Coordinates of C-alpha atoms and ligand atoms in Angstrom, one line a residue:
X16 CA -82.3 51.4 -12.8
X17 CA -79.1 49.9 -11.8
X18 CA -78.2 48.3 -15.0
X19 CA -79.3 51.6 -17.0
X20 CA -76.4 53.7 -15.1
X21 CA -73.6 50.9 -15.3
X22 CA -73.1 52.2 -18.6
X23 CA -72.6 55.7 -17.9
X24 CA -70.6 55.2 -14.8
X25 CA -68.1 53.0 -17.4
X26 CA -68.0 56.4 -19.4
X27 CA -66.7 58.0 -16.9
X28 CA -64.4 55.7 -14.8
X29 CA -63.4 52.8 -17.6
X30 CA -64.1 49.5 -17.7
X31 CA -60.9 49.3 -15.5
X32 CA -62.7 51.3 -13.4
X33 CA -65.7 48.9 -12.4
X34 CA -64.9 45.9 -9.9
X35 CA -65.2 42.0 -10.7
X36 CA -65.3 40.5 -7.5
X37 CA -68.4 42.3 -5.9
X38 CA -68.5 39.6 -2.8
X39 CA -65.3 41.5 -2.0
X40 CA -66.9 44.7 -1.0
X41 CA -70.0 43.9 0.7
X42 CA -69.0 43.5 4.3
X43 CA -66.9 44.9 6.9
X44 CA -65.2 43.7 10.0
X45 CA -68.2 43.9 12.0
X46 CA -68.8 41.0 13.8
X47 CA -71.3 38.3 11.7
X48 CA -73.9 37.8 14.2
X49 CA -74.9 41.4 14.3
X50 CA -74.1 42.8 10.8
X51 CA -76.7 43.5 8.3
X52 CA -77.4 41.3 5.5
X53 CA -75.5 43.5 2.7
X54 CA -77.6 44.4 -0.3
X55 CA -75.9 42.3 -3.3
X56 CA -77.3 44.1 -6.3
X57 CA -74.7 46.7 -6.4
X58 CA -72.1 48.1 -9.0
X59 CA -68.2 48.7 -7.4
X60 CA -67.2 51.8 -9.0
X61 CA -63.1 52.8 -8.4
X62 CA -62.8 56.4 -8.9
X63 CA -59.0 57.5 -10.1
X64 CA -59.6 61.2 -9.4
X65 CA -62.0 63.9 -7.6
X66 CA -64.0 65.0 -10.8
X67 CA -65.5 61.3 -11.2
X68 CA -66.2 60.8 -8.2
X69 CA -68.1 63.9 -9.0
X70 CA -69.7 62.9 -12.1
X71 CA -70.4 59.9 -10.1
X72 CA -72.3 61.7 -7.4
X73 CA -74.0 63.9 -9.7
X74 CA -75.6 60.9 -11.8
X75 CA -76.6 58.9 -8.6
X76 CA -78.5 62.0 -7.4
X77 CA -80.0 62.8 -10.4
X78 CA -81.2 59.1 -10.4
X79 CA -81.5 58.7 -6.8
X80 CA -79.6 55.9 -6.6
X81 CA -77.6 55.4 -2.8
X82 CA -74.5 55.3 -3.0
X83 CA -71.9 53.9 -0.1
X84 CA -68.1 55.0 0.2
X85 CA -66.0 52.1 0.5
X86 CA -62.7 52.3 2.5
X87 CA -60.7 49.9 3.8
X88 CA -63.9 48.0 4.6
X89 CA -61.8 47.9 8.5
X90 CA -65.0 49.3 10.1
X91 CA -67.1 47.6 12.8
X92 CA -70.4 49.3 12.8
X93 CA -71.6 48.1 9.2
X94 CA -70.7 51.9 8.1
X95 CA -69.7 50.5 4.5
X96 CA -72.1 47.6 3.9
X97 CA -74.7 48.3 1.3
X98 CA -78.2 48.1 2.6
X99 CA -79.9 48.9 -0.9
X100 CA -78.9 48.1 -4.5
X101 CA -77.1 51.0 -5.6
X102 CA -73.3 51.9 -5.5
X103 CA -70.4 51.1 -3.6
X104 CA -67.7 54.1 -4.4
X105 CA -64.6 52.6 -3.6
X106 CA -61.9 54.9 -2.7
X107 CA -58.6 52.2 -3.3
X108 CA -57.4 54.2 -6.4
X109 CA -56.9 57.1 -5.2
X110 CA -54.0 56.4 -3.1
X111 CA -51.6 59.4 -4.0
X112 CA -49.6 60.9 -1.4
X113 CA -47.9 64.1 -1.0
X114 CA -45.3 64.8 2.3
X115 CA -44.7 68.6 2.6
X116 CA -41.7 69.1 4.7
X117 CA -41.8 73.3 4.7
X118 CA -45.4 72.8 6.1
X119 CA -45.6 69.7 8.1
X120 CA -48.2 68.2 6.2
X121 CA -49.2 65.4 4.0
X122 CA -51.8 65.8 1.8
X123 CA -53.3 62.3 0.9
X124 CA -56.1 61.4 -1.4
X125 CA -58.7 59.6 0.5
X126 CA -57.8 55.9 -0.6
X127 CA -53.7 56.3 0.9
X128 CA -53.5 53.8 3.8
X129 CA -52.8 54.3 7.7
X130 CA -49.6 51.4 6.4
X131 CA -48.8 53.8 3.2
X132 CA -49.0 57.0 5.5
X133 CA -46.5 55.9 8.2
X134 CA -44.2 54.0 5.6
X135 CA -43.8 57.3 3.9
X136 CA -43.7 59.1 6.7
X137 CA -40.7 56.8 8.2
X138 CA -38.5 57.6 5.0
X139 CA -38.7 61.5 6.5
X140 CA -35.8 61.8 9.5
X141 CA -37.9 64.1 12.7
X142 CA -41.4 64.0 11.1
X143 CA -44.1 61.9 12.6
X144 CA -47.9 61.1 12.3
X145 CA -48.6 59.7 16.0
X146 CA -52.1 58.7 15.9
X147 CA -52.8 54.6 15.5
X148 CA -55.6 53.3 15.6
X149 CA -55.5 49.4 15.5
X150 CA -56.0 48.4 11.7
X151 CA -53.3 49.9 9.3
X152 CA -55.6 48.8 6.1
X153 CA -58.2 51.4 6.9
X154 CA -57.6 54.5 4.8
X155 CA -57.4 58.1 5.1
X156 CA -60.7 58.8 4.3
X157 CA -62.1 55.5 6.2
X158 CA -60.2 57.2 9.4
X159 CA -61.1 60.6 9.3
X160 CA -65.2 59.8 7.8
X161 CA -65.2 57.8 11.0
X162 CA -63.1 60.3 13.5
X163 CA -60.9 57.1 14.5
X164 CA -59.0 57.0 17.8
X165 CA -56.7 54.0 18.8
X166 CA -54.4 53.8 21.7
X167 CA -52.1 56.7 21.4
X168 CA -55.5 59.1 21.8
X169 CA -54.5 59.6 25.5
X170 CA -51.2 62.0 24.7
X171 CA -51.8 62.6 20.8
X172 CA -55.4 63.1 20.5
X173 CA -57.2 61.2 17.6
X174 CA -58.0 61.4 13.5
X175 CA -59.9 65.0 14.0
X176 CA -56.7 66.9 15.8
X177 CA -54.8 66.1 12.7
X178 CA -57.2 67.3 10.5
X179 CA -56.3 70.8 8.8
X180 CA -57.7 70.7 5.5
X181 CA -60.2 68.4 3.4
X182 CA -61.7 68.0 -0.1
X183 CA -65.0 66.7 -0.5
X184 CA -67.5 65.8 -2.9
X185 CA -71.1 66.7 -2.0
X186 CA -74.3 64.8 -3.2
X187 CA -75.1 66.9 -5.9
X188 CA -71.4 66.5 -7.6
X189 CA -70.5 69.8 -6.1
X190 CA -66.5 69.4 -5.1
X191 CA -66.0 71.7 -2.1
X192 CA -62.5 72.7 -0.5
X193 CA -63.0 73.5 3.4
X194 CA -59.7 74.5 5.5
X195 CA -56.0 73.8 4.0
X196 CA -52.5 74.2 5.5
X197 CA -53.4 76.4 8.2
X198 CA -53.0 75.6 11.4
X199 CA -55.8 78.3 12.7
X200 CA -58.9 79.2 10.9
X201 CA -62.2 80.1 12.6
X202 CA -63.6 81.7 9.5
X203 CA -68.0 81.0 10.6
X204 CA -69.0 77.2 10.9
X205 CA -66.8 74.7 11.0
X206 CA -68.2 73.0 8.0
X207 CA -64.5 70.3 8.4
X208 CA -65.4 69.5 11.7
X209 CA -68.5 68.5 11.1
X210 CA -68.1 66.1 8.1
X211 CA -64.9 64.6 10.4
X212 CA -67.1 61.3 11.8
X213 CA -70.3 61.8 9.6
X214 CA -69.2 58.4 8.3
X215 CA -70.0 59.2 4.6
X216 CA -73.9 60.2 5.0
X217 CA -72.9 63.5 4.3
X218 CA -70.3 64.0 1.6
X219 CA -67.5 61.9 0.0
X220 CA -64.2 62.6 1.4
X221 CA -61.5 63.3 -1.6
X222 CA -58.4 64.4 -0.3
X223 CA -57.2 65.2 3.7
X224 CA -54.5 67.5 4.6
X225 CA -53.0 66.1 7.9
X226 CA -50.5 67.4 10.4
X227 CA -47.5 66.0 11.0
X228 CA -45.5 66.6 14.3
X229 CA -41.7 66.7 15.0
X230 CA -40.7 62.5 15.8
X231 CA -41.2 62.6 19.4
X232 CA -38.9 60.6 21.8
X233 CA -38.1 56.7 22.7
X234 CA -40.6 54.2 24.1
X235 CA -40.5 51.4 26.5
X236 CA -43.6 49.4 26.8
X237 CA -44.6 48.3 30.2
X238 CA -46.2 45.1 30.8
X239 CA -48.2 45.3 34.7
X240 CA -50.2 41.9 35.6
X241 CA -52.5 42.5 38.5
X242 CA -54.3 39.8 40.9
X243 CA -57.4 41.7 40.7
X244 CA -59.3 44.1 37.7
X245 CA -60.2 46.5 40.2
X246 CA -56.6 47.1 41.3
X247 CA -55.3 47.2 37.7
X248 CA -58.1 49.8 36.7
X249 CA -58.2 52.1 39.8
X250 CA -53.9 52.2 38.4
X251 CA -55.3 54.1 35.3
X252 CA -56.7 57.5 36.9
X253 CA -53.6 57.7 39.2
X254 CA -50.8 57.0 36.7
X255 CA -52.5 60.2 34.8
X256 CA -52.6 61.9 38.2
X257 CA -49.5 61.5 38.9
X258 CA -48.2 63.6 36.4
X259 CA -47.0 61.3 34.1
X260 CA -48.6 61.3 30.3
X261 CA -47.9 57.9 28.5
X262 CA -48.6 57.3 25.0
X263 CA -50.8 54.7 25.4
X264 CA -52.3 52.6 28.8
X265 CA -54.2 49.9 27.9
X266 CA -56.2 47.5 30.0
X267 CA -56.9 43.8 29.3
X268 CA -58.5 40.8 30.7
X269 CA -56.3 38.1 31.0
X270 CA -58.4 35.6 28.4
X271 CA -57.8 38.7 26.0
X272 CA -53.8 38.7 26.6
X273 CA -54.2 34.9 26.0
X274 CA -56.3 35.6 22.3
X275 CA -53.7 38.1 21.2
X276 CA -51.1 35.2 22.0
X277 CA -53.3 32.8 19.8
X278 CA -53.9 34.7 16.8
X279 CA -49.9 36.3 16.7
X280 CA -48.0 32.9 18.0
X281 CA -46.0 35.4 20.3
X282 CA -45.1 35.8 24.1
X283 CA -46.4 38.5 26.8
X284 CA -44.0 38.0 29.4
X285 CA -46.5 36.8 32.2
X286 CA -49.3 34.5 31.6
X287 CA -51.2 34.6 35.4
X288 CA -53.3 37.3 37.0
X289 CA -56.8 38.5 36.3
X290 CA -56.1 41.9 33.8
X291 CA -53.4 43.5 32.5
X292 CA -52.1 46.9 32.1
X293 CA -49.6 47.7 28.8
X294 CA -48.2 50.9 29.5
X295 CA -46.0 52.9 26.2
X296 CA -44.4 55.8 27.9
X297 CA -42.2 58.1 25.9
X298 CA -39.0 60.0 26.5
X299 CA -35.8 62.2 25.5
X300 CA -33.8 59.4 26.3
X301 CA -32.8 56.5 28.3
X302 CA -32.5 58.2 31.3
X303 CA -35.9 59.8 31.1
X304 CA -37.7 56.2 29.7
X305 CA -35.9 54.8 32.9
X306 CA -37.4 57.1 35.7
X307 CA -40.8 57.4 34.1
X308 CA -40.6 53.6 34.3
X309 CA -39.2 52.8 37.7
X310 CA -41.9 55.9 38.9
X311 CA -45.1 54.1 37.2
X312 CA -43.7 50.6 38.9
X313 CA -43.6 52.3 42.4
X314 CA -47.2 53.5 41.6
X315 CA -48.4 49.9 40.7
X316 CA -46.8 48.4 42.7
X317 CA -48.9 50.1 45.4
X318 CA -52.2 48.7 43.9
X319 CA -50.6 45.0 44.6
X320 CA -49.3 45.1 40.7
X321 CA -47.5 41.4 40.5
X322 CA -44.6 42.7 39.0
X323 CA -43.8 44.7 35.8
X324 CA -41.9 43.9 32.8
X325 CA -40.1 46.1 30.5
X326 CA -40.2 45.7 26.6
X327 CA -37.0 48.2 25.6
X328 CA -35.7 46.9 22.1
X329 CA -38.1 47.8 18.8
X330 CA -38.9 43.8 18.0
X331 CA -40.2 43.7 21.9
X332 CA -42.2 46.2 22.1
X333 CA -43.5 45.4 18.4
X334 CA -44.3 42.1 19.3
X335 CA -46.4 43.5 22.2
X336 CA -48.7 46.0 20.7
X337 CA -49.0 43.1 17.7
X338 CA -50.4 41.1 20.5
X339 CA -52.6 44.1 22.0
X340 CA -53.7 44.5 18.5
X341 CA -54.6 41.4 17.6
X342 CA -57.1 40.4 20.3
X343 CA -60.1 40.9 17.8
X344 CA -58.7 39.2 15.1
X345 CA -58.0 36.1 17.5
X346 CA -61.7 36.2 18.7
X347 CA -63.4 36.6 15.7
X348 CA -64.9 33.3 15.5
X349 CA -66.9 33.6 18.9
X350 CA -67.4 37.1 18.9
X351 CA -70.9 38.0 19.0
X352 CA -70.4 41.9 19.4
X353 CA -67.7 44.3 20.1
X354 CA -68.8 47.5 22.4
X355 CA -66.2 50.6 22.7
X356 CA -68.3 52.4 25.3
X357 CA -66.6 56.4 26.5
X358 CA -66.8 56.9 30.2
X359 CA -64.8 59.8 32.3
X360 CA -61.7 58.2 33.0
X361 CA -62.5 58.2 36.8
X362 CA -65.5 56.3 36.3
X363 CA -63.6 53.1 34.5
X364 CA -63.4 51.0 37.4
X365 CA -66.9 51.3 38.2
X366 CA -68.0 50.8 34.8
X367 CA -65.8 47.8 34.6
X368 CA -66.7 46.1 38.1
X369 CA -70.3 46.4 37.9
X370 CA -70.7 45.8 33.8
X371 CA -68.4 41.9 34.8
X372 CA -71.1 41.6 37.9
X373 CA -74.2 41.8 35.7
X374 CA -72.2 39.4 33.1
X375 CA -72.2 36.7 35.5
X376 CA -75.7 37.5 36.6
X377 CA -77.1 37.4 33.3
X378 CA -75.0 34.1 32.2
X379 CA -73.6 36.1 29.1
X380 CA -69.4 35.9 28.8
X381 CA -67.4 39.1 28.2
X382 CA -63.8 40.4 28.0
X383 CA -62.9 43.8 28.6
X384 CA -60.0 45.4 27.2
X385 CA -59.3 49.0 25.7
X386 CA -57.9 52.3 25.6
X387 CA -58.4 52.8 29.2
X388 CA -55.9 55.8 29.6
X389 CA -58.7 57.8 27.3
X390 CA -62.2 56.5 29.4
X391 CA -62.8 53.9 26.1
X392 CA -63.4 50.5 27.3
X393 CA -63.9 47.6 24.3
X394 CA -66.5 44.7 25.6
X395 CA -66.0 41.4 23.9
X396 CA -69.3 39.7 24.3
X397 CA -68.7 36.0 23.7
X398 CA -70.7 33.4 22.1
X399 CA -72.6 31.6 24.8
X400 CA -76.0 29.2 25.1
X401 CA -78.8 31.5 24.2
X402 CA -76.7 34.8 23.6
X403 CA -79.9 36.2 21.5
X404 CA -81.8 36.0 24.7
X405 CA -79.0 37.0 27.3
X406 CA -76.9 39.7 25.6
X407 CA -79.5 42.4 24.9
X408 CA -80.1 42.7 28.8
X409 CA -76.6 42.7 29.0
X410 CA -76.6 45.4 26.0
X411 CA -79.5 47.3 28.0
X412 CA -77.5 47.6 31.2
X413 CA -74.0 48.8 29.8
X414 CA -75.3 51.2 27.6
X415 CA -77.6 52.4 30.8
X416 CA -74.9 52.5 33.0
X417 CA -72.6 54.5 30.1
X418 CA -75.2 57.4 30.4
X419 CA -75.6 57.7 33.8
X420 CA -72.2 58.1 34.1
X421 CA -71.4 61.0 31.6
X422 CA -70.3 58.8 28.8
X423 CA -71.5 57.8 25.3
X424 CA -72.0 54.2 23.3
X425 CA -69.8 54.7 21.1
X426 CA -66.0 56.4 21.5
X427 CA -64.1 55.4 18.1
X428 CA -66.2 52.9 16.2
X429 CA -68.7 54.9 15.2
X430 CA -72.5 54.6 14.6
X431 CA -73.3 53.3 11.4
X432 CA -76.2 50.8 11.1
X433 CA -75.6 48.6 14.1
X434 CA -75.7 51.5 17.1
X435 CA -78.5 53.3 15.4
X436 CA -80.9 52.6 17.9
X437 CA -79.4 52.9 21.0
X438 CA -77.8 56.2 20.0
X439 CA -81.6 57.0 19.6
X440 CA -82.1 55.9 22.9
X441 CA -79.2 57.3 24.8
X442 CA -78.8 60.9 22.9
X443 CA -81.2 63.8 24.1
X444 CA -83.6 63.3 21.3
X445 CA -83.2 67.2 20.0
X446 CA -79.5 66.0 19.0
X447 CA -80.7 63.5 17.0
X448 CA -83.4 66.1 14.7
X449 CA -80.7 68.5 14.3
X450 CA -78.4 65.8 12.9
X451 CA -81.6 64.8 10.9
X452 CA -82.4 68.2 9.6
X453 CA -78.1 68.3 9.3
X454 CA -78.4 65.4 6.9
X455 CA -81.6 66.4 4.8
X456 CA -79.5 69.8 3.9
X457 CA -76.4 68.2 2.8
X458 CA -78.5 65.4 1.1
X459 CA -81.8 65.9 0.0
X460 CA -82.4 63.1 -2.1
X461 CA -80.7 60.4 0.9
X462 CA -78.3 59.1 -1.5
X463 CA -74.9 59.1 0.5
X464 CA -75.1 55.8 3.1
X465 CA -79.2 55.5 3.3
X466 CA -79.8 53.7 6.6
X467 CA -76.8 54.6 8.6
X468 CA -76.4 57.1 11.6
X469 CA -79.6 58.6 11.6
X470 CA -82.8 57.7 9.5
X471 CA -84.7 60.6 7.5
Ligands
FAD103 C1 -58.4 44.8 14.2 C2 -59.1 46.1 14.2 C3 -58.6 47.1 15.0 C4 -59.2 48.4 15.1 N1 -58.7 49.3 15.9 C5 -59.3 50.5 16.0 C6 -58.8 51.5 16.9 O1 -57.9 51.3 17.7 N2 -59.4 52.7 16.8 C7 -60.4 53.0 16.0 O2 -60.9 54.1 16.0 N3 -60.9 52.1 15.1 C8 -60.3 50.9 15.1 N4 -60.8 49.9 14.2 C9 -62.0 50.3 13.3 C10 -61.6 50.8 11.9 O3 -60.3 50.5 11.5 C11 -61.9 52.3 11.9 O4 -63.3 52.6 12.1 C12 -61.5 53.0 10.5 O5 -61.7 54.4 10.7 C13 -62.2 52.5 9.3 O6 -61.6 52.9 8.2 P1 -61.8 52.2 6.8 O7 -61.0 52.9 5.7 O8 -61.5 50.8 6.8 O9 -63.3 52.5 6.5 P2 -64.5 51.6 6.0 O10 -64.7 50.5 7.0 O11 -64.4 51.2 4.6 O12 -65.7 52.6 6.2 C14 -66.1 53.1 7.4 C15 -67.1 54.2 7.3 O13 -66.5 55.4 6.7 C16 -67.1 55.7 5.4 N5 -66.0 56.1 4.5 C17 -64.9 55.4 4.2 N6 -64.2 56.2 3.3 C18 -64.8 57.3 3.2 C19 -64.6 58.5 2.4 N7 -63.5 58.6 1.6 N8 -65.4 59.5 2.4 C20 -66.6 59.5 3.2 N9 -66.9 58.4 3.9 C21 -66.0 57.3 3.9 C22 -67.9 54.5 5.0 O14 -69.0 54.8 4.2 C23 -68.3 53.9 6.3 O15 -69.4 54.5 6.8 C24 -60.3 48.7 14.2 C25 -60.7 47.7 13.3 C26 -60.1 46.4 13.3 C27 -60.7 45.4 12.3

C-alpha cells in the first residue's frame, strides 16, 4: 500500500519533497531502554505549505494509512516514533515566521524553531516570548502539540498561555482556523485548547499565532547549595510564600550539577552539598535584582543554605542555565528513564524524601532535579544491576505516591507511547473514554499517531 501512495505524495510535495535519510526520523530523545522499536517501512514526506499537508491527510485517510507528525523529534515520550509503516509528515519546511509589532504577535508556521522564534524575537527592542522550555530545536508545533513547559512556567505560565490562534489540518484534509489575534474569545468549545497537548492524534498543527509580552526586567541567577535535600526543597514553597515570584527555581541533586558540568565543560560555583537550588529572579533594575536577592539569601539562609552565589553578567548566568540544561544530555548514556511527575508545590519535599527512601530500598539509583518552583520534579532513573527487575517497583511507587498526593505522571513531557499505561492506571477511567470517544470523532479511521495517548 505504501509504495502505491509514494507516487502520489511526490505529486503533490516533489521529489524535493520526500526525505533520503529515513534513519533520521525514526526516533526521538526518549531514552533507549524504554522507547519503542520505530516502524522502518515508512515514507518522510516535507510539506512546504498547509494545502499539502492537506492533500496529504486526505490521501492517507482515504487509504488508511497512519500517519505521524514529525517535529523537532526533541520529545521524550516516543510521541513522534512510528509504530506502523505509514508516514512520517515532517514539519521542517515550513519554518516561516511573521513578528507583528501593532498586535504582539508572531504568527509561525508549525516547523519555526523555539532558536528561530527567540532569535527573531531578539532583533525586536521591548518584545519578548518568555516561555523556555529546555531544547531550542523543538518547534512550534512540537511545543504547542505537546503543551510544553520548561523552567520559566512558575511566573510565565507555559506553551498553552501563549496560544491565541492556530491552523490545523484535520484527518480528513479539512484545514480548519480556530481563534486568531484575539486576546479574548469564548465563542462555545474551546476546540484550540483542546488540540494544545493532543500530541498530533488529533489534527496536524499548521500554523500558531503566539503572544508576545513587553521584554520584562534584568536577571540574576542565584546559585544555593544545601547540606541536606530536605532543607533545599522545604526553601521552594517559602520563597513563593514569601512574596517573591522568580522566573525560574530549580532543584538539583548534586550528581546532576556534576552531569551538567560534564557534558558543558563549564563551572557552578560550588561543587559540595547534597542538592541545589538555581534561583532566576527578575527585576526593574539593579536595585530591585539586589534586594530580591539579599531577601531570598536571608530566607535560605534560614534552612542552613551553605552559602549563595550570584551569577550577574549575561555569559554567567548563560553558562548556568547551559549547565541546568544540559543534565540530560550528560546522562544519556545511563539513563534508563526520565519521569517529570506534577505534585502541589507543598507536597515536593515529601514526594522527594520518601521517592530517594524507596530508591535505596529497592537498590535502583536516581537523581532528582526539576522545575520545582511549578510542583514538576524530573527523576533520572540510572542504569543499575537488574534495573528491569528493580525499576518498575520503583515506577509503581512514584507514580502511586504522585496520585495520592493530588498530582499527575506526567507535567510537560507528555503521554505518547511510553506513559500510556500508567496514565490508564492513574486517570479516573471515565477521563480516559471521553478522550477515547474525543479521538474516534476527530479521527475515525485512526490515522493521526495510531498507538499513542490513548488506544481506540
Ligand atoms: C534536553 C531536553 C530538554 C527538554 N526540556 C524540556 C522542558 O524544559 N520542558 C518541556 O516541556 N519539554 C522539554 N523537553 C521535551 C521536548 O523538547 C518537548 O516535548 C517539545 O514540545 C517537543 O517538540 P518537538 O518539536 O521536538 O516535537 P517532536 O518530538 O517532534 O514531537 C512530539 C509530539 O508532538 C507531535 N507533533 C510535533 N509537531 C506537530 C505538529 N505540527 N502538529 C501536531 N502534532 C505535532 C508529534 O507527533 C509527537 O507526538 C526537553 C527535551 C530535551 C531533549
Amino acid at each position: 500500500m505504501l509504495r502505491e501512495i509514494v507516487e502520489e505524495i511526490e505529486k503533490i510535495v516533489g521529489k524535493e519533497g520526500i526525505a533520503k535519510n529515513v534513519e533520521d526520523y525514526l526516533y526521538d530523545e526518549t531514552p533507549k531502554r524504554v522507547r519503542p522499536k520505530a516502524a522502518e517501512d515508512v515514507v518522510v514526506v516535507k510539506p512546504k505549505r498547509s494545502e499539502e499537508v492537506s492533500k496529504i491527510l486526505k490521501l492517507a485517510n482515504e487509504k488508511k494509512v497512519p500517519v505521524v507528525v514529525r517535529g523537532g523529534g526533541t520529545g521524550l515520550s516516543g510521541g513522534a516514533i512510528p509504530l506502523s509503516p505509514g508516514i512520517v509528515l515532517s514539519m521542517e519546511r515550513m519554518n516561516k515566521l511573521e513578528i507583528d509589532t501593532e498586535n504582539l504577535v508572531a504568527v509561525c508556521e508549525a516547523g519555526v524553531t523555539l532558536r528561530q522564534l527567540l532569535e527573531e524575537i531578539d532583533k525586536i527592542p521591548g518584545l519578548s516570548f518568555p516561555p523556555h522550555p529546555g531544547h531550542e530545536g523543538a518547534q512550534i508545533g512540537g511545543l504547542v502539540a505537546n503543551n510544553a513547559g520548561g523552567a520559566r512556567a512558575v511566573k510565565y505560565g507555559i506553551m498553552r498561555n501563549y496560544v491565541l490562534g492556530m491552523e490545523v489540518v484535520l484527518p480528513s484534509g479539512e484545514i480548519l482556523n480556530l481563534g486568531g489575534k484575539v486576546i479574548k474569545n469564548v465563542t462555545g468549545y474551546d476546540l484550540m485548547h483542546l488540540l494544545i497537548g493532543s500530541e498530533g492524534t488529533l489534527a496536524v498543527i499548521t500554523k500558531v499565532v503566539l503572544k508576545l509580552i513587553p521584554e520584562p526586567g534584568g536577571t540574576y541567577t542565584l546559585v544555593v547549595p544545601f547540606e541536606r535535600t530536605e532543607d533545599a526543597i522545604k526553601t521552594v514553597p517559602q520563597i513563593l510564600r514569601s512574596g517573591i515570584v522568580p522566573l525560574a527555581i530549580e532543584y538539583m541533586d548534586v550528581e546532576a550539577v556534576k552531569a551538567g558540568e560534564a557534558v558543558t565543560g563549564k563551572r557552578w560555583p560550588y561543587e559540595g552539598g547534597e542538592a541545589h537550588l538555581m534561583i532566576i529572579v527578575e527585576g526593574r533594575d539593579e536595585d530591585e535584582l539586589l534586594k530580591v536577592s539579599e531577601d531570598i539569601e536571608k530566607l535560605a539562609k534560614k534552612n542552613n543554605a551553605i552559602d549563595v552565589f550570584v551569577g550577574v553578567s549575561r555569559k554567567e548566568q548563560r553558562d548556568l542555565l547551559d549547565i541546568r540544561s544540559l543534565i540530560y544530555e550528560g546522562m544519556r548514556d545511563v539513563t534508563v528513564d526520565l519521569l517529570d511527575v506534577s505534585v502541589p508545590i507543598a507536597s515536593i519535599p515529601e514526594y522527594v524524601t520518601k521517592c530517594k527512601k524507596f530508591a535505596e530500598e529497592v537498590g535502583i539509583k536516581v537523581l532528582h532535579y526539576g522545575h520545582a518552583g511549578d510542583g514538576n520534579v524530573h527523576q533520572h532513573i540510572l542504569e543499575v544491576d537488574d534495573w528491569e527487575e528493580k525499576y518498575p517497583k520503583f515506577k509503581n511507587y512514584a507514580f502511586g505516591l504522585v496520585k495520592k498526593l493530588g498530582g499527575y505522571i506526567t507535567a510537560e513531557h507528555g503521554v505518547g507511547v511510553v506513559k500510556k499505561e500508567d496514565m490508564y492506571s492513574t486517570l479516573p477511567q471515565k477521563a480516559v473514554e471521553l478522550m477515547k470517544e474525543i479521538k474516534r470523532i476527530f479521527d475515525p479511521n485512526n490515522i493521526l499517531n495510531p498507538g499513542k495517548v490513548v488506544d481506540v
